[in-house]
C-alpha positions as a Python dict, from the first residue, in 0.01 Angstrom:
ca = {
    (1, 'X'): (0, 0, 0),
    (2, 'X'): (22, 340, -131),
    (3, 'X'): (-272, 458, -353),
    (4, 'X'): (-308, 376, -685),
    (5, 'X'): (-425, 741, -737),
    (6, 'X'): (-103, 881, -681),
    (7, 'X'): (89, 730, -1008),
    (8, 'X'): (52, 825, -1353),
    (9, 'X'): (-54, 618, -1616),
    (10, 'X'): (275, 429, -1705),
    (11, 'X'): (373, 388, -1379),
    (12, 'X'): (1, 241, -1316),
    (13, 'X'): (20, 26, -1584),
    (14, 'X'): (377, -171, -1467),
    (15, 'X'): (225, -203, -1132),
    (16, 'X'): (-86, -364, -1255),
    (17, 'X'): (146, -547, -1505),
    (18, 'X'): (335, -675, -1123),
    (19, 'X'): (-13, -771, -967),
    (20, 'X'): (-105, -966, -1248),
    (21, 'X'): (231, -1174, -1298),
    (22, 'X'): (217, -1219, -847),
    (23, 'X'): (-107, -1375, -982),
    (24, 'X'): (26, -1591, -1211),
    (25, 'X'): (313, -1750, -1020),
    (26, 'X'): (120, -1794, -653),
    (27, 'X'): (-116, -1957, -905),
    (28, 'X'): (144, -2218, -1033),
    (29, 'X'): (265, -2222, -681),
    (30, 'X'): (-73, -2407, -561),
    (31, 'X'): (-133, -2610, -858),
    (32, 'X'): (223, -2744, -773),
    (33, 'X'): (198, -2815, -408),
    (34, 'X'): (-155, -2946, -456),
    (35, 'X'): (4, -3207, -662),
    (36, 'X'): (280, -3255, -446),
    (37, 'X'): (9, -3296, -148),
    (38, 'X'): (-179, -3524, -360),
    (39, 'X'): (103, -3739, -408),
    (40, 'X'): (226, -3773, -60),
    (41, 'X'): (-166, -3924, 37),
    (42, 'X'): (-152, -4125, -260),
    (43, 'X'): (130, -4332, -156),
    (44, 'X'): (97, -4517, 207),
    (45, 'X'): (523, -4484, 272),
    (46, 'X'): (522, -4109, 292),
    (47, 'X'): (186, -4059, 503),
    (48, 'X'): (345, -4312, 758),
    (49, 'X'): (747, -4152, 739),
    (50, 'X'): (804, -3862, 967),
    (51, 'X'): (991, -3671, 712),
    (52, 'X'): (747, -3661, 457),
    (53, 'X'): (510, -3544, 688),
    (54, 'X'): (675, -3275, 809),
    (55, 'X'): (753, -3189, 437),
    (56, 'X'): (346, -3200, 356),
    (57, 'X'): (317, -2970, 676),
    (58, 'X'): (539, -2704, 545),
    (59, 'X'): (348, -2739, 204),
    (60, 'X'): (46, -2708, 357),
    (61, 'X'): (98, -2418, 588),
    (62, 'X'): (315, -2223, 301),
    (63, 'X'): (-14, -2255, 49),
    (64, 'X'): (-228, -2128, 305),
    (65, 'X'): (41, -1838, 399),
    (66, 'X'): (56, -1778, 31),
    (67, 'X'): (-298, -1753, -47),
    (68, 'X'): (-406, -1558, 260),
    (69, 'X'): (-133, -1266, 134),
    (70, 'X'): (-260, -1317, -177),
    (71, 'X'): (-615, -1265, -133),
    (72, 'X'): (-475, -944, 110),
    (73, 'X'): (-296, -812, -158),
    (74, 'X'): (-566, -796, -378),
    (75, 'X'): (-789, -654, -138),
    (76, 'X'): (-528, -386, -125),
    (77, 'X'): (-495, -363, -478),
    (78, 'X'): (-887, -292, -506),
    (79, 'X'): (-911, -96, -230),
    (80, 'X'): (-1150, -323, -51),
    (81, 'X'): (-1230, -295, 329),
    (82, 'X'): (-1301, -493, 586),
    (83, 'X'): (-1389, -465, 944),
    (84, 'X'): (-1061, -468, 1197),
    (85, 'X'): (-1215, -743, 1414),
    (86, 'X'): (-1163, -989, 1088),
    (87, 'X'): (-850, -835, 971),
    (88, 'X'): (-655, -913, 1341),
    (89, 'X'): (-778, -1290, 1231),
    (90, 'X'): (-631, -1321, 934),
    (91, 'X'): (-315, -1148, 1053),
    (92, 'X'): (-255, -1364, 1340),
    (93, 'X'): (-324, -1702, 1135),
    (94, 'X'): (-66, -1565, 870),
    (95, 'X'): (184, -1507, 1130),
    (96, 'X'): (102, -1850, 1293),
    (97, 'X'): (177, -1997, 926),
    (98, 'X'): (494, -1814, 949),
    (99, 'X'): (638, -1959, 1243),
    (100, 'X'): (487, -2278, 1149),
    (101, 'X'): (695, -2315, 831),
    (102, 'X'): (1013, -2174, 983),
    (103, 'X'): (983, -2430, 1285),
    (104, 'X'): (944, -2720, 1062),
    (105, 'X'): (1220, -2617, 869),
    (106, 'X'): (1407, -2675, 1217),
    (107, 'X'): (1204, -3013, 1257),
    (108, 'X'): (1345, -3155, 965),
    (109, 'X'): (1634, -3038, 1001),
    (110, 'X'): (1693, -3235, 1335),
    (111, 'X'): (1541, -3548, 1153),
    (112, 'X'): (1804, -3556, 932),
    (113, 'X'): (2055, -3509, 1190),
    (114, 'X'): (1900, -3814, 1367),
    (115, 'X'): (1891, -4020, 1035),
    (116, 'X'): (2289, -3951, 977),
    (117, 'X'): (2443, -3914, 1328),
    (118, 'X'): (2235, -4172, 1508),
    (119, 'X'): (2113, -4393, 1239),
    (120, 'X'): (2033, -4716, 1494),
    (121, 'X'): (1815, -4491, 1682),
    (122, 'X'): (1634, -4327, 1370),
    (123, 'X'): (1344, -4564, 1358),
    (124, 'X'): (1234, -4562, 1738),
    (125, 'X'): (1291, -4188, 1748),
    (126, 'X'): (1131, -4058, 1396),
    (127, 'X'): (808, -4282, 1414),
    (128, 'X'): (463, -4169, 1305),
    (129, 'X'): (369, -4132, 1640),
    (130, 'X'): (593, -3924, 1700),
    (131, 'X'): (532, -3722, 1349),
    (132, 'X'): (193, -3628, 1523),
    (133, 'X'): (321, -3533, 1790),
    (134, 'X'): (620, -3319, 1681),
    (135, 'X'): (327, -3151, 1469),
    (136, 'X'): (133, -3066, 1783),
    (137, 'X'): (457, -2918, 1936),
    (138, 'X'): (524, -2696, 1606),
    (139, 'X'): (157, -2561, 1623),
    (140, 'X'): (183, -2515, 2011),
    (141, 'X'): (558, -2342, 1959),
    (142, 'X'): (461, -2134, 1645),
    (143, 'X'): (113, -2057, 1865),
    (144, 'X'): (346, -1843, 2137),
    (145, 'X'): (434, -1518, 1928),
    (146, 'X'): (102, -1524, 1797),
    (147, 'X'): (4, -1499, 2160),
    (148, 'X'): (243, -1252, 2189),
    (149, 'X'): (94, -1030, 1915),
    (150, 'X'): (-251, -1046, 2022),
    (151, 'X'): (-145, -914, 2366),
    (152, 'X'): (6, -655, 2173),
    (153, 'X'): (-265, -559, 1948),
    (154, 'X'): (-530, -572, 2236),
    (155, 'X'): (-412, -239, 2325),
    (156, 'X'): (-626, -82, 2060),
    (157, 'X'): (-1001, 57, 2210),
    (158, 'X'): (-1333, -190, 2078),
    (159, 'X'): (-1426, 83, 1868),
    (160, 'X'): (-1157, 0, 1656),
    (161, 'X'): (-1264, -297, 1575),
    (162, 'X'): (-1559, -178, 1413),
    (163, 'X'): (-1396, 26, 1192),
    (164, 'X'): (-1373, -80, 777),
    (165, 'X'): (-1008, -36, 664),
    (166, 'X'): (-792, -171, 410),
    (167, 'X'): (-640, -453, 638),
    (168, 'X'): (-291, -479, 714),
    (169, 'X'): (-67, -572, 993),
    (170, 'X'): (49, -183, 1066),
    (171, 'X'): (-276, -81, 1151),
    (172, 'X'): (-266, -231, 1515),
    (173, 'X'): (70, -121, 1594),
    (174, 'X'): (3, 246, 1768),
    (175, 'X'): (367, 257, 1940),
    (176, 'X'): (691, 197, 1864),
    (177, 'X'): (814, -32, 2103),
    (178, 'X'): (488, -298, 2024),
    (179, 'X'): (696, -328, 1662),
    (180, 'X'): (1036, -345, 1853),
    (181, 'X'): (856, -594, 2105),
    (182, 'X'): (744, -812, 1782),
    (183, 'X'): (1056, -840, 1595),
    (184, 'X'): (1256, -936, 1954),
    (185, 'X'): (1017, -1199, 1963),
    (186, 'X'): (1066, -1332, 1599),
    (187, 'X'): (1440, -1302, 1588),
    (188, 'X'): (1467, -1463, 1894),
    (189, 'X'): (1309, -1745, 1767),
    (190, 'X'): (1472, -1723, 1438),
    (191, 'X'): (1825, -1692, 1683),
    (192, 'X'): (1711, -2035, 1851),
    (193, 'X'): (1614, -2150, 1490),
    (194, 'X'): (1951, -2073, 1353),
    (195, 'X'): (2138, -2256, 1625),
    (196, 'X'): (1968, -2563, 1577),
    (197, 'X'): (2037, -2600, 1240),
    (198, 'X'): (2410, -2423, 1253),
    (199, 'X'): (2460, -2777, 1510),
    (200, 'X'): (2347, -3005, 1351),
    (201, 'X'): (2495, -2884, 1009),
    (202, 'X'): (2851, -2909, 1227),
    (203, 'X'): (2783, -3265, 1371),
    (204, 'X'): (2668, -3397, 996),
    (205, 'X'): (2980, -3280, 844),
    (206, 'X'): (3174, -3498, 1074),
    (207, 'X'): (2967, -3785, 996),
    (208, 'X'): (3017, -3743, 653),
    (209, 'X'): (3420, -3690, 712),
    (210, 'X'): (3411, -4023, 904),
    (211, 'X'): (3174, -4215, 645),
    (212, 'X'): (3265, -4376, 334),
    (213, 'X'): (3091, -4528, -34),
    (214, 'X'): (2731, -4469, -2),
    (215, 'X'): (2730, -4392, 367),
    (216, 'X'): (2919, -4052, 265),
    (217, 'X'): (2688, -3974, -37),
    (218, 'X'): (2400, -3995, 175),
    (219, 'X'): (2565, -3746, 482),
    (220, 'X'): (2683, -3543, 163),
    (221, 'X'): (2316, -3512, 56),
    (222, 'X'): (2188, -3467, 391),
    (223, 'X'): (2452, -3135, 440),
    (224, 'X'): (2316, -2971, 126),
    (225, 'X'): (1949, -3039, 259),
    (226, 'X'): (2069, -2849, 605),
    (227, 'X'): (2217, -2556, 440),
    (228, 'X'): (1906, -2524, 179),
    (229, 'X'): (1717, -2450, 514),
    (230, 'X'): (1925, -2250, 634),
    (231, 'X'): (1899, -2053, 343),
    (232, 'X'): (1487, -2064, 387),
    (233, 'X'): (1535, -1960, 753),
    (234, 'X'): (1786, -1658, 662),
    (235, 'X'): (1515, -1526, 355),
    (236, 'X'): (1242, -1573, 640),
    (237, 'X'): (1425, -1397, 903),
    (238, 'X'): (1483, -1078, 647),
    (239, 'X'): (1126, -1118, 576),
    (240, 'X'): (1075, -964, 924),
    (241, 'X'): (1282, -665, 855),
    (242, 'X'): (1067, -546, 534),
    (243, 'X'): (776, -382, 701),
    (244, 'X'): (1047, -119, 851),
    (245, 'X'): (1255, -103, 531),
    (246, 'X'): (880, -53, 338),
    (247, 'X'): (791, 190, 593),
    (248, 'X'): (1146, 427, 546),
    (249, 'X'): (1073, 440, 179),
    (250, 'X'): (710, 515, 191),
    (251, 'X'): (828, 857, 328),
    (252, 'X'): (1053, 912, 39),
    (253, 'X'): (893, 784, -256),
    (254, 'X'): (545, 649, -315),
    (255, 'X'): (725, 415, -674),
    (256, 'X'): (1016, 296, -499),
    (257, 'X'): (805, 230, -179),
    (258, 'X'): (615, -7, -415),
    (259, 'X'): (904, -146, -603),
    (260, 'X'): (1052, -213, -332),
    (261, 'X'): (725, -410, -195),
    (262, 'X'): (705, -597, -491),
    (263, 'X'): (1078, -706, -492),
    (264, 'X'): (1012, -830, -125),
    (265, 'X'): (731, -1019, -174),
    (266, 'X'): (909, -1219, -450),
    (267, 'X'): (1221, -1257, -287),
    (268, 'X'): (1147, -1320, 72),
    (269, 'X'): (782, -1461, 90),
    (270, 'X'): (757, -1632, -243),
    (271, 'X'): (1098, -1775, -336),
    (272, 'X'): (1188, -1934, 27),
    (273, 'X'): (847, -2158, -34),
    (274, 'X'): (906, -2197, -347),
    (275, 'X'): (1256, -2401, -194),
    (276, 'X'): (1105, -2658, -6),
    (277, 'X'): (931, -2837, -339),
    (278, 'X'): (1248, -2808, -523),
    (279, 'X'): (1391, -3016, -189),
    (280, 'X'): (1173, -3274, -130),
    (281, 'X'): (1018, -3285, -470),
    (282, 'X'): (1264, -3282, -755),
    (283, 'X'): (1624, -3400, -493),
    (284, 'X'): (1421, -3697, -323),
    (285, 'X'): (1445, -3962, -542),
    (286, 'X'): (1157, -4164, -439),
    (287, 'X'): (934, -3913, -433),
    (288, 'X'): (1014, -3747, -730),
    (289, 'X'): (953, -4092, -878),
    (290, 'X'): (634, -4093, -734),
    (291, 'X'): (532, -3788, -887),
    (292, 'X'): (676, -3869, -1240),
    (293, 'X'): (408, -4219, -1191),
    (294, 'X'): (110, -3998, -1121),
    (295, 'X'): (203, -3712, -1334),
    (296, 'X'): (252, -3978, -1624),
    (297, 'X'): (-59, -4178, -1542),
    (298, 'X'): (124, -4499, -1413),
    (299, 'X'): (358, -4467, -1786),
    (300, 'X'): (651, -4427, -1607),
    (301, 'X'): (665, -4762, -1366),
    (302, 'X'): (568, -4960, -1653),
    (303, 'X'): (898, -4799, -1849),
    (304, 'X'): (1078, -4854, -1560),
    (305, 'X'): (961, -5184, -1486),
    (306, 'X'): (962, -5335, -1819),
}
């Protein structure tokens, strides 16, 4: 990020202003998916149902996505270095988080195309067995373009390593085709990605054509839940394209370069994880009356109840 040196004092003040209010909402971010987290261990159903799981996976990789650019953006903000050697680390276990989210997306996505389209099957296919095990194969999958970028960055010399910069992903790309070689990889798999869930978007809106009464409110539901990640995966995908768009304007303006920063860290990195709570946590009916018990200290079963 361009030096805080270089602005005056008013435009120094709204960008301080910006790093304060980032604060502020990745702050209410964590509080709520601790909670949400909290309530999906409190309550034996959820830890034991494969979607639930692979909702509390995408909560937990998006907080720790969220908090490592966080702390990264502060760091930037302060000017504070680090050795290169840590900095690759923390760049390849944000990326991992990246793919990790996005992939799950896709994972869920296919359980609710198993729930609606081949509802019989649904219980011997989406077990909790094979919750852990789809969780392995989303690590494993989301551990390839990681792989990728390591092979990549391993073209810088050892002595680079060594060296204290401000950390940030451009630093270890010297050549132009390593950043073309990275975004092939990522919008391939965002291409695969998009695929899945374009299919099985196509073959739940014929089950919900064919269904009727509360078979067809539930396929209903289950098409808005598909095109809300789709929606996730499109924000993520444009995610990829910032660091070149960031990189144009930094030549041009040192303001709009960081305007522009700040509008794409809202829009692509915080509001696509800011999706999957509204999801799972406010549409899903029993958990969000899970969370209404424990947010209302038991109150609200007894109300309900009595």
């Amino acid at each position: 990020m361009a030096s805080n040196n270089s602005l005056n004092g008013g435009e120094l003040s709204r960008y301080d202003f910006r790093v304060v209010l980032v604060q502020v909402l990745v702050s209410v971010f964590l509080c709520i998916n601790l909670f949400l987290i909290t309530t999906f261990f409190m309550e034996a159903f959820f830890y034991t149902s494969m979607r639930y799981i692979l909702f509390a996976i995408t909560l937990l990789s998006d907080s720790l996505f969220l908090s490592g650019t966080n702390v990264l953006l502060i760091l930037d903000y302060f000017h504070l270095t680090m050795q290169m050697w840590l900095c690759l680390i923390i760049v390849i276990v944000l990326y991992l988080y990246v793919f990790v989210t996005s992939v799950t997306l896709t994972a869920m996505t296919l359980e609710r195309y198993v729930a609606i389209c081949m509802p019989l099957r649904h219980a011997e296919l989406c077990t909790t067995r094979s919750a852990l095990h789809c969780v392995l194969i989303i690590h494993c999958l989301s551990s390839v373009p990681c792989i990728v970028f390591v092979s990549i960055f391993a073209s810088a010399p050892l002595s680079f390593y060594k060296q204290h910069r401000v950390c940030s992903v451009e630093m270890f790309i010297f050549h132009r085709w390593q950043s073309h070689l990275r975004s092939a990889v990522s919008e391939f798999y965002f291409l695969i990605m998009c695929v899945v869930i374009v299919f099985s978007y196509v073959q739940i809106l014929k089950a919900a054509k064919a269904a009727s009464g509360e078979n067809k409110k539930s396929t209903g539901k289950g098409l808005r839940t598909v095109v809300v990640h789709g929606f996730q995966l499109l924000l993520c995908l444009i995610q990829l394209w910032t660091p070149f768009i960031e990189a144009a304007v930094l030549q041009i303006n040192v303001m709009l370069y960081i305007n522009i920063r700040y509008f794409n860290y809202i829009t692509f990195i915080l509001a696509p994880r800011c999706l999957s709570p509204l999801v799972y946590g406010l549409r899903d009916k029993r958990f969000f009356n899970a969370l209404k018990y424990y947010a209302l200290c038991g109150l609200y079963r007894k109300q309900s109840s009595g």
